[in-house]
Coordinates of C-alpha atoms and ligand atoms in Angstrom, one line a residue:
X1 CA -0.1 15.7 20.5
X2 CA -0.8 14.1 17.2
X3 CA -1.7 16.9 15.6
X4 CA 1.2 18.9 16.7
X5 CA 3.7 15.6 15.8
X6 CA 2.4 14.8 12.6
X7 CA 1.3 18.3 10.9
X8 CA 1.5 21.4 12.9
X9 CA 5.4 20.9 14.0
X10 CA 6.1 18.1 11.2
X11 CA 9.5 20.5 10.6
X12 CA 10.5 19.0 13.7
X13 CA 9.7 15.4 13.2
X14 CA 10.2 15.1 9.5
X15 CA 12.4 11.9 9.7
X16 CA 11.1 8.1 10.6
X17 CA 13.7 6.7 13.2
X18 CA 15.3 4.3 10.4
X19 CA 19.0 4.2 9.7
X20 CA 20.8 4.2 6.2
X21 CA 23.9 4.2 4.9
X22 CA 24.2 5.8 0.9
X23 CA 27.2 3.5 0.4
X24 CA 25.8 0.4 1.1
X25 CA 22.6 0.8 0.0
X26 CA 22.1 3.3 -2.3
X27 CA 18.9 2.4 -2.7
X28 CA 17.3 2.6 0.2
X29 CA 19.2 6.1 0.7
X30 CA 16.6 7.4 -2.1
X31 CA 13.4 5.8 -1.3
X32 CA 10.4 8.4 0.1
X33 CA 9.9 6.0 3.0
X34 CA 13.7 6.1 4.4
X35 CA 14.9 9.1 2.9
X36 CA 16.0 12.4 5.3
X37 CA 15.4 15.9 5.4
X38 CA 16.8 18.1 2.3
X39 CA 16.6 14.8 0.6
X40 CA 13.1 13.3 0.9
X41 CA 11.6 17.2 1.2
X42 CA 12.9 17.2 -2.9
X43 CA 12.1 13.9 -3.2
X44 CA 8.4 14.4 -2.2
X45 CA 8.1 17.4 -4.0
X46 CA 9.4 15.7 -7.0
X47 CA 7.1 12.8 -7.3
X48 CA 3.6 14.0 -5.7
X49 CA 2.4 14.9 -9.2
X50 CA 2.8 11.2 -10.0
X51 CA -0.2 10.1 -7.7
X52 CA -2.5 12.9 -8.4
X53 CA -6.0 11.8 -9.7
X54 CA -6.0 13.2 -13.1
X55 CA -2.7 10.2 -13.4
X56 CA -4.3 7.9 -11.5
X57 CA -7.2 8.4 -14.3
X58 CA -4.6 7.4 -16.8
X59 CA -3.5 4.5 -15.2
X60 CA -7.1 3.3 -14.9
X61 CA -7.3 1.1 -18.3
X62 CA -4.0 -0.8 -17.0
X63 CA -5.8 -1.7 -14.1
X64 CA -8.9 -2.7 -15.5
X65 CA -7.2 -5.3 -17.4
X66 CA -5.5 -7.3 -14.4
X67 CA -9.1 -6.7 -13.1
X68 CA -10.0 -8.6 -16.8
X69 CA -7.6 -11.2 -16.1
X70 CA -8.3 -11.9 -11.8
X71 CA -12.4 -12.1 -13.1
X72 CA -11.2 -14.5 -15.7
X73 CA -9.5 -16.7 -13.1
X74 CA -12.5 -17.0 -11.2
X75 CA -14.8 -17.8 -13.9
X76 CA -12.6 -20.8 -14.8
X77 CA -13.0 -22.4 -10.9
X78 CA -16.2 -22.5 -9.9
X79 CA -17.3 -23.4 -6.7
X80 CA -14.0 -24.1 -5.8
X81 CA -11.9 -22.9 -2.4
X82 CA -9.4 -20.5 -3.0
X83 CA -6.9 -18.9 -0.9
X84 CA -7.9 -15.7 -1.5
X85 CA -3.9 -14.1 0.2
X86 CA -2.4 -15.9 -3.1
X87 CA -5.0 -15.2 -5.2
X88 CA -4.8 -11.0 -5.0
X89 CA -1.3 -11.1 -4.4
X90 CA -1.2 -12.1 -8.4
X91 CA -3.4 -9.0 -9.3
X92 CA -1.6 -6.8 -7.4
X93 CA 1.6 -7.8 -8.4
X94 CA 0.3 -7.7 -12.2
X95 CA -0.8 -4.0 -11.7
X96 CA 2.5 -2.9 -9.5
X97 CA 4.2 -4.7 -12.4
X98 CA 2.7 -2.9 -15.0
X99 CA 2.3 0.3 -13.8
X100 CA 6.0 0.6 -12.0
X101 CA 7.8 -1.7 -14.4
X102 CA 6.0 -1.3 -17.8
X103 CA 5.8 -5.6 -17.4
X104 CA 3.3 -8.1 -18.3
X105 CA 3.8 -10.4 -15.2
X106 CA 0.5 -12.4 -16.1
X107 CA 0.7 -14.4 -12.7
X108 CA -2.8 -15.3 -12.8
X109 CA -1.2 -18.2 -15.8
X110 CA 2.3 -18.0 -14.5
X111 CA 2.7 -19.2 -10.9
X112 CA 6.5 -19.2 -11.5
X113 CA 6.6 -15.5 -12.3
X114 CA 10.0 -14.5 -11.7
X115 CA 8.2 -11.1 -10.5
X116 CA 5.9 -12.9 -7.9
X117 CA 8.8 -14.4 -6.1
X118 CA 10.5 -11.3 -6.2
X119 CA 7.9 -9.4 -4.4
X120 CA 8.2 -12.0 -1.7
X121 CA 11.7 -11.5 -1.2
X122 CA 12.1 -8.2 -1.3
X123 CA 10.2 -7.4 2.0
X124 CA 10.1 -11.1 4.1
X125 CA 12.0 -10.7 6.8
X126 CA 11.6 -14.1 8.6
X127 CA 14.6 -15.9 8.4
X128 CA 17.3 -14.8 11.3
X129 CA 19.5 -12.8 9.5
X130 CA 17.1 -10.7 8.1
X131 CA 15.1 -9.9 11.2
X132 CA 18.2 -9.1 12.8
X133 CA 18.7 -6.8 9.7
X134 CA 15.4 -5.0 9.9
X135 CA 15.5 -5.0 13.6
X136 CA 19.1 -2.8 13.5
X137 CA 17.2 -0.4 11.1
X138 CA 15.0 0.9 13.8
X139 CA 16.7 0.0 16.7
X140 CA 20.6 -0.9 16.2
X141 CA 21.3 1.7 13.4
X142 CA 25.7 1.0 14.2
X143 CA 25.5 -2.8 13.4
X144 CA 23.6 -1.2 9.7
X145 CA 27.0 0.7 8.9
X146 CA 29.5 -2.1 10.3
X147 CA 27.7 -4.6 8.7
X148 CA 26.6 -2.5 5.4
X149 CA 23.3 -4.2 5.9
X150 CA 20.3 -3.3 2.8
X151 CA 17.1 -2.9 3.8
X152 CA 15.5 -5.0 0.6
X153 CA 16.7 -7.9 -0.6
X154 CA 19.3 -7.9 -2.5
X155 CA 19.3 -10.3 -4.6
X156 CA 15.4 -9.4 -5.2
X157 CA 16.4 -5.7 -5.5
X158 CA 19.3 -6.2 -7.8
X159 CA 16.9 -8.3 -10.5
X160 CA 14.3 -5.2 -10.0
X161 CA 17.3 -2.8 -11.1
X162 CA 17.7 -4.7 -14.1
X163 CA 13.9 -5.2 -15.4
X164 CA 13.9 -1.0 -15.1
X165 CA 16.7 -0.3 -16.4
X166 CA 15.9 -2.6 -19.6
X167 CA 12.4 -1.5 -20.2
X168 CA 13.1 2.3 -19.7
X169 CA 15.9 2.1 -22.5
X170 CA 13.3 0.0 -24.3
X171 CA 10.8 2.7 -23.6
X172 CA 13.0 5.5 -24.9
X173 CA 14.3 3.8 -27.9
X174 CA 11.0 2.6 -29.3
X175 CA 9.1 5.5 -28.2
X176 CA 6.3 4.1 -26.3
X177 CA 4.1 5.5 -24.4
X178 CA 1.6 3.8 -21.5
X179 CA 1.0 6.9 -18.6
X180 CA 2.1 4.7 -15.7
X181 CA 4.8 4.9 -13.1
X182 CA 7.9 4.4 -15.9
X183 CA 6.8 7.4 -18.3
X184 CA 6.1 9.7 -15.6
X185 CA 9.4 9.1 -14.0
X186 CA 11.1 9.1 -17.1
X187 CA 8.9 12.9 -18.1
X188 CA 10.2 14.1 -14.7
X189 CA 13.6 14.0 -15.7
X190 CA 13.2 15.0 -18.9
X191 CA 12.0 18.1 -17.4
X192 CA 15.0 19.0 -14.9
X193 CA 16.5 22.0 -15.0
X194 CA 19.4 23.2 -13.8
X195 CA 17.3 24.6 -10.9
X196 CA 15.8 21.2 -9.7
X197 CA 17.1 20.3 -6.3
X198 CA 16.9 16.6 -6.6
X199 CA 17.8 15.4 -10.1
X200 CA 17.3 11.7 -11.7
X201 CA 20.8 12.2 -12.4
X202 CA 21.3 8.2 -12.0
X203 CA 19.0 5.2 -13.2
X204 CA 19.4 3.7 -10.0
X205 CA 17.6 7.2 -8.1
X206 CA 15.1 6.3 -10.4
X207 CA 14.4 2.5 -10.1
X208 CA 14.7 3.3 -6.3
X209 CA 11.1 4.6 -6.9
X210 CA 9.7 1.8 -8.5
X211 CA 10.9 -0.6 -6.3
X212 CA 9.9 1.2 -3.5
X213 CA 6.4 1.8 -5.2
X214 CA 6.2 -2.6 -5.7
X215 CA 7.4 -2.9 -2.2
X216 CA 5.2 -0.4 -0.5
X217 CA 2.3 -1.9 -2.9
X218 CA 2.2 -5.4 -3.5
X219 CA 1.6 -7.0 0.2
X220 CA -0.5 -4.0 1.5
X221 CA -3.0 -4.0 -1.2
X222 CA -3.1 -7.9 -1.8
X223 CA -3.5 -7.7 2.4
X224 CA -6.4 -5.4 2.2
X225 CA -8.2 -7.1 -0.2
X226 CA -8.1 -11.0 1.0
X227 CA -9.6 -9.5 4.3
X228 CA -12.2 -7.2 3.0
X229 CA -12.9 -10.7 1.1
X230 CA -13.0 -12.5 4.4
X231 CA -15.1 -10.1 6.3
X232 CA -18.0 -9.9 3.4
X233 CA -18.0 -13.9 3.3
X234 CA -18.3 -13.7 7.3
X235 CA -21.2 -10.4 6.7
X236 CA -22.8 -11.8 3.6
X237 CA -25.5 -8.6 4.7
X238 CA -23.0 -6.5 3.8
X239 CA -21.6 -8.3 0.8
X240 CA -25.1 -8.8 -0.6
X241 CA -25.4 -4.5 -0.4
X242 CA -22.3 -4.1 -1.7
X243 CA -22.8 -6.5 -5.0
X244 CA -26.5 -4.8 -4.9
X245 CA -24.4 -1.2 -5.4
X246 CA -21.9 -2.0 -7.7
X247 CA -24.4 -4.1 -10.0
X248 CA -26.5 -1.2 -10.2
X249 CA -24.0 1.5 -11.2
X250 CA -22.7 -0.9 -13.6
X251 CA -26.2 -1.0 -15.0
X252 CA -26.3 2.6 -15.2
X253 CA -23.1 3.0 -17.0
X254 CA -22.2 2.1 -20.1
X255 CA -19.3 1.1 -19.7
X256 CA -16.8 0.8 -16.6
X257 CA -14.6 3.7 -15.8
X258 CA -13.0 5.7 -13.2
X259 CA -16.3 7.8 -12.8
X260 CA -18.0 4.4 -11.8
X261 CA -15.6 4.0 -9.1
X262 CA -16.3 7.7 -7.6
X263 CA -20.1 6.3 -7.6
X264 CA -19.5 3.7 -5.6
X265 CA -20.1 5.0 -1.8
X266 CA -20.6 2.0 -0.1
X267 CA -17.2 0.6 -1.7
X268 CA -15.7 3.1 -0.6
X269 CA -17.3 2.3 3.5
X270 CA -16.5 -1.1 2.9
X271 CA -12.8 -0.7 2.5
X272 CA -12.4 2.3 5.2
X273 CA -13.9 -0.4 7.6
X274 CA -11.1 -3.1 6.2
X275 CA -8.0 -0.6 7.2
X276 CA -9.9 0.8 10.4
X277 CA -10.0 -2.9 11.9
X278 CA -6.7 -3.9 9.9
X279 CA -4.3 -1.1 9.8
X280 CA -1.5 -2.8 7.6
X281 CA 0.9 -0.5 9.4
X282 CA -0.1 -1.2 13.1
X283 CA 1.9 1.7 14.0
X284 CA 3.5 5.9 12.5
X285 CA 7.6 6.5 13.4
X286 CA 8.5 9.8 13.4
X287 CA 11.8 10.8 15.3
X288 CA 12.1 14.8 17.4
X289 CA 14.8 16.8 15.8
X290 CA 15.1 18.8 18.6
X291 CA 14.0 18.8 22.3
X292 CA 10.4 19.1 22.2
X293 CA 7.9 20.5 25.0
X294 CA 4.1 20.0 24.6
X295 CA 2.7 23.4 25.7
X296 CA -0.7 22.2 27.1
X297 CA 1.0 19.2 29.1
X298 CA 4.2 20.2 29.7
X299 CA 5.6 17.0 28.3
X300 CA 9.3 17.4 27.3
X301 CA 10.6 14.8 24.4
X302 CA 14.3 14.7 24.3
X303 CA 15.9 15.2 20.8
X304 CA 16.2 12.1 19.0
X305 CA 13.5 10.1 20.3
X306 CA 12.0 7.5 18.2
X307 CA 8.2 8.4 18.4
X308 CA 5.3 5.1 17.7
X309 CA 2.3 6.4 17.6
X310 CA -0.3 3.2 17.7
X311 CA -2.9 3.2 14.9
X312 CA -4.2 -0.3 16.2
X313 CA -4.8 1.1 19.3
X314 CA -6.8 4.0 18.3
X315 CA -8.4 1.8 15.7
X316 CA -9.7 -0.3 18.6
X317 CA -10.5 2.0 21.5
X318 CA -14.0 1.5 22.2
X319 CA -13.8 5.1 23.0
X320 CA -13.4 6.4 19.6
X321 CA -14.8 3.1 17.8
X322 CA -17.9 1.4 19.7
X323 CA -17.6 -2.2 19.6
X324 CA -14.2 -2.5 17.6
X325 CA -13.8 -6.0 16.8
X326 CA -17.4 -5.6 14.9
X327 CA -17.2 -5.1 11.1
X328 CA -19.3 -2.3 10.1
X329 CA -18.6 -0.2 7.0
X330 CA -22.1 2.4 8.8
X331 CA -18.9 4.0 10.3
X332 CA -17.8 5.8 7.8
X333 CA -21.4 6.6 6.1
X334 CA -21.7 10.4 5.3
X335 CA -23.5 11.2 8.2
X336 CA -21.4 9.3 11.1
X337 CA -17.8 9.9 9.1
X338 CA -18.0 13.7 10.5
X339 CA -18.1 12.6 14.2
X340 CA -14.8 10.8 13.5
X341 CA -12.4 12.2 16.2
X342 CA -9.2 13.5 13.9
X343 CA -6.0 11.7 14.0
X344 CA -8.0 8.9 15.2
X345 CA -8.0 6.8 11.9
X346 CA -4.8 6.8 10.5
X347 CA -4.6 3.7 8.0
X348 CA -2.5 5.8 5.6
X349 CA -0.6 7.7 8.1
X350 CA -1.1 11.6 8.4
X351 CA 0.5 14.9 7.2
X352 CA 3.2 15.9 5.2
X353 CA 4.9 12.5 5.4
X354 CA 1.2 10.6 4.7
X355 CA 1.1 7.2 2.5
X356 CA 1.8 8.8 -1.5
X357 CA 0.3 5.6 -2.8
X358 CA -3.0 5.9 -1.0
X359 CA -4.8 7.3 -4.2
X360 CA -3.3 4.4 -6.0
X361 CA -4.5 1.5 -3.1
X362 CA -7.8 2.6 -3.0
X363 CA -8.2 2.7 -6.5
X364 CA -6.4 -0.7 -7.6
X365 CA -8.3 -2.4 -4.7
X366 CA -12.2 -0.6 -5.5
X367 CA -11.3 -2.1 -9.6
X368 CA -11.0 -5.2 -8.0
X369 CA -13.8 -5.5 -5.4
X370 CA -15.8 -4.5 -8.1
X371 CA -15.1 -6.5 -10.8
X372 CA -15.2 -9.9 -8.5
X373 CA -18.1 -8.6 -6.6
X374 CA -20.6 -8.1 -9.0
X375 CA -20.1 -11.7 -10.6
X376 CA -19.2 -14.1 -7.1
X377 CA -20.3 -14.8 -4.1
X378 CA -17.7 -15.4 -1.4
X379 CA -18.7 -17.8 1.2
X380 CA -16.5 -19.2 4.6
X381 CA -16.0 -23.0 4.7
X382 CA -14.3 -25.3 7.0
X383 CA -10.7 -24.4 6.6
X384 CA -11.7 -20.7 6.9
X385 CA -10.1 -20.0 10.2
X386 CA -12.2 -17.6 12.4
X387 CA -11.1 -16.0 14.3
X388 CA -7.8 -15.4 12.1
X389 CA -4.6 -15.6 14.1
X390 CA -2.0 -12.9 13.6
X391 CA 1.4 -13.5 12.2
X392 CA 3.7 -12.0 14.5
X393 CA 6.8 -12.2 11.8
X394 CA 5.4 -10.7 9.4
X395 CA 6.4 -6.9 7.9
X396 CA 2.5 -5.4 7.8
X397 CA -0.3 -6.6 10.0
X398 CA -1.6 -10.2 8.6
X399 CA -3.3 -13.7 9.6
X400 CA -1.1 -16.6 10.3
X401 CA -1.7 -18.9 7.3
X402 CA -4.3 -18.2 4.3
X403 CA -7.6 -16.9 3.8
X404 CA -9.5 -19.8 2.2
X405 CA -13.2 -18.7 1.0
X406 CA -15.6 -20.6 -1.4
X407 CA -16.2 -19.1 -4.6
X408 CA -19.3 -19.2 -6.4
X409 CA -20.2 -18.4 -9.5
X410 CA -23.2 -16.5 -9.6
Ligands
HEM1 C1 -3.7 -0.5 1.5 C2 -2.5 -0.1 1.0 C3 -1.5 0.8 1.8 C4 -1.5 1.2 3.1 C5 -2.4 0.8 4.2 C6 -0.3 2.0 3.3 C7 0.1 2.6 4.5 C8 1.1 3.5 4.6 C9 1.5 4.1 5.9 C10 0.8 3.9 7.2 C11 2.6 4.8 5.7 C12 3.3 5.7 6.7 C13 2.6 7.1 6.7 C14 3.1 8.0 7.8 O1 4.2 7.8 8.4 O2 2.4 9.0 8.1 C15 2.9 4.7 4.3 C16 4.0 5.3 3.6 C17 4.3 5.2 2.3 N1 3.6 4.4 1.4 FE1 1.9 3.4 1.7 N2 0.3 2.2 2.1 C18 -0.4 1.5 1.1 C19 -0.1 1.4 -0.2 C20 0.9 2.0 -0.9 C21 1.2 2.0 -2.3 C22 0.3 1.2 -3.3 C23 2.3 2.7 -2.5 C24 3.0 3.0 -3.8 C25 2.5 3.0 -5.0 C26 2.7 3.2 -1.2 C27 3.9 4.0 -1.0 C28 4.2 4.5 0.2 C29 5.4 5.3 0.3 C30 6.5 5.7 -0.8 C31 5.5 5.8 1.7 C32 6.5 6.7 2.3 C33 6.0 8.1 2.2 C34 7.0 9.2 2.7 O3 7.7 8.9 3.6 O4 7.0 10.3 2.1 N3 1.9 2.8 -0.2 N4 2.0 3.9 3.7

């Protein structure tokens, strides 16, 4: 069934069940992860180039230095406990900063980034009015048009607008070039023709990319990382093998590039483990365009039905995943990633409509295992809660307070 909903009849579940309204939020309208049919097929087309590895390559340098600046931070505390949440929301919001807006956020020596705060607003939805907002998105799409409600922040979104805006005219009058998110948005239209079917033909289509690209990025990757943190400090077998790994490629190489990434296998294990027992998106929405029957079952979906399809729950079904609350990268060795049941592990979602940033995630969050890895040792203490507590308000899956870990300096 998954198959068939996600890939094999994706042209009749193309949409997620979410409700916009161009006029009152414009914004939202053109973003990949709301946007409809005609529109996000264009859309998609448009932007895949951006997140293909030969850019991702390009963007490595950018990333290495919020890498520079997070291993810095460290070295200054040692041995102290840090809530690790806080700590990798600053790198990621320095990358997402400096890759989507062409900004140097430096969080790591500005807590009162104005871009930090920002990334908190956009997307927390706890206070009553805005749960009631993203609640009507999925499931009361009428009160969305009566009440013209935006599915970011406004405020937030509004003070993105204007940092794009400024450093793409800044970009194009002083000719500068850095190969992140701005440039190749700004080459794409540069390139339209007549012919394209979906045209920058407004700054705002553009900075709806960018801001959607910071939101989509900044919590999901800081996420990821804090736990893969708190799992090795919990498995310090499996932190000790992957420091042991990462130490000696770094050995090997001269210096620290992309290509040092790709060696990395165990890395790579380590963080496929993280999203298999945290899928940041617990769940996939796809809506039927038409009335749908499942040959082999005879199952009949009306049109219009809002589909979820689980990730936790295949993520943790014993049947698939032996002993799911255990953390164990072995699962996705070489030789026992090939019994993997298909559309069983779906941390980035699957088919046509997949996560576009995954390349990006994986990378940004590798850089900075790596670079912390190799030099501390993360160790639980007694405010380390265990087991974590989930935080039922929050927008991606997440612990209920912080992740506080020890970090040495070794
Ligand atoms: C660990 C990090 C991340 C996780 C676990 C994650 C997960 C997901 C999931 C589950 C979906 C829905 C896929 C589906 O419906 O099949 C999605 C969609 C999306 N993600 Fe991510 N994501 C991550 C990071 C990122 C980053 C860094 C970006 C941008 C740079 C990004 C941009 C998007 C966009 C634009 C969509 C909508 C795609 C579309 O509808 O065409 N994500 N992501």
């Amino acid at each position: 069934m998954l198959k068939k909903i996600l890939v094999k009849d994706f042209d009749k579940f193309t949409n997620r069940n979410i409700a916009t309204n161009e006029a009152a939020d414009p914004l939202a309208f053109h973003t990949l992860f709301i946007a409809k049919d005609t529109i996000w097929r264009n859309l998609r087309a448009k932007l895949s180039p951006v997140f293909t590895s030969g850019k991702m390559k390009l963007m490595f340098p950018l990333m290495k230095e919020c890498a520079k600046d997070l291993h810095s931070y460290l070295n200054k505390r040692p041995n102290e406990i840090i809530e690790t949440k806080t700590l990798m929301k600053k790198y990621s919001v320095d990358i997402i900063s400096s890759c989507a807006f062409g900004i140097n956020t430096d969080c790591f020596k500005n807590d009162n980034s104005e871009m930090l705060k920002m990334a908190t607003k956009l997307v927390d939805f706890r206070s009553f009015i805005r749960s009631i907002s993203i609640f009507s998105f999925f499931f009361l799409p009428t009160f969305v048009d009566i009440f013209k409600l935006t599915f970011a922040d406004k405020t937030a979104s509004d003070y993105l607008i204007d940092v794009f805006k400024t450093t793409l005219y800044e970009r194009e009058k002083k000719k500068i070039v850095r190969n992140d998110f701005i440039d190749l948005l700004s080459n794409l239209r540069k390139t339209e023709t007549i012919t394209d079917s979906y045209k920058f033909d407004d700054d705002i289509k553009m900075a709806a990319q960018a801001i959607a690209f910071f939101s989509a990025g900044n919590d999901t990757t800081s996420i990821t990382l804090s736990l893969t943190l708190y799992e090795l400090a919990l498995n310090k077998n499996i932190q000790d093998r992957l420091r042991q790994e990462v130490t000696e490629v770094l050995h090997e190489d001269e210096e620290f590039s992309y290509e040092s990434i790709q060696k990395m296998k165990y890395l790579d294990m380590v963080l496929n483990e993280t999203l298999r027992k945290y899928p940041l998106a617990p769940f996939l929405n796809r809506k039927s365009d038409v009335r749908y029957t499942f040959e082999e079952t005879g199952f009949t979906l009306d049109k219009g039905v809002s589909v979820i399809v689980p990730i936790s729950g295949l993520h943790y079904d014993p049947e698939y995943y032996p002993d799911p609350e255990k953390y164990d990268p072995e699962r996705f060795s070489d030789e026992n990633k090939k019994n993997i049941n298909p559309y069983t592990y779906l941390p980035f979602g699957e088919g046509p409509r997949n996560c576009i940033g995954q390349r990006f995630a994986l990378l940004v969050s590798k850089v900075a295992l790596a670079y912390t890895i190799k030099d501390f040792l993360f160790e639980t203490t007694n405010q380390t809660a265990v087991p974590l507590r989930f935080d039922p308000g929050s927008l991606f899956v997440q612990n209920r307070g912080g992740i506080y870990l020890k970090v040495v300096n070794i």
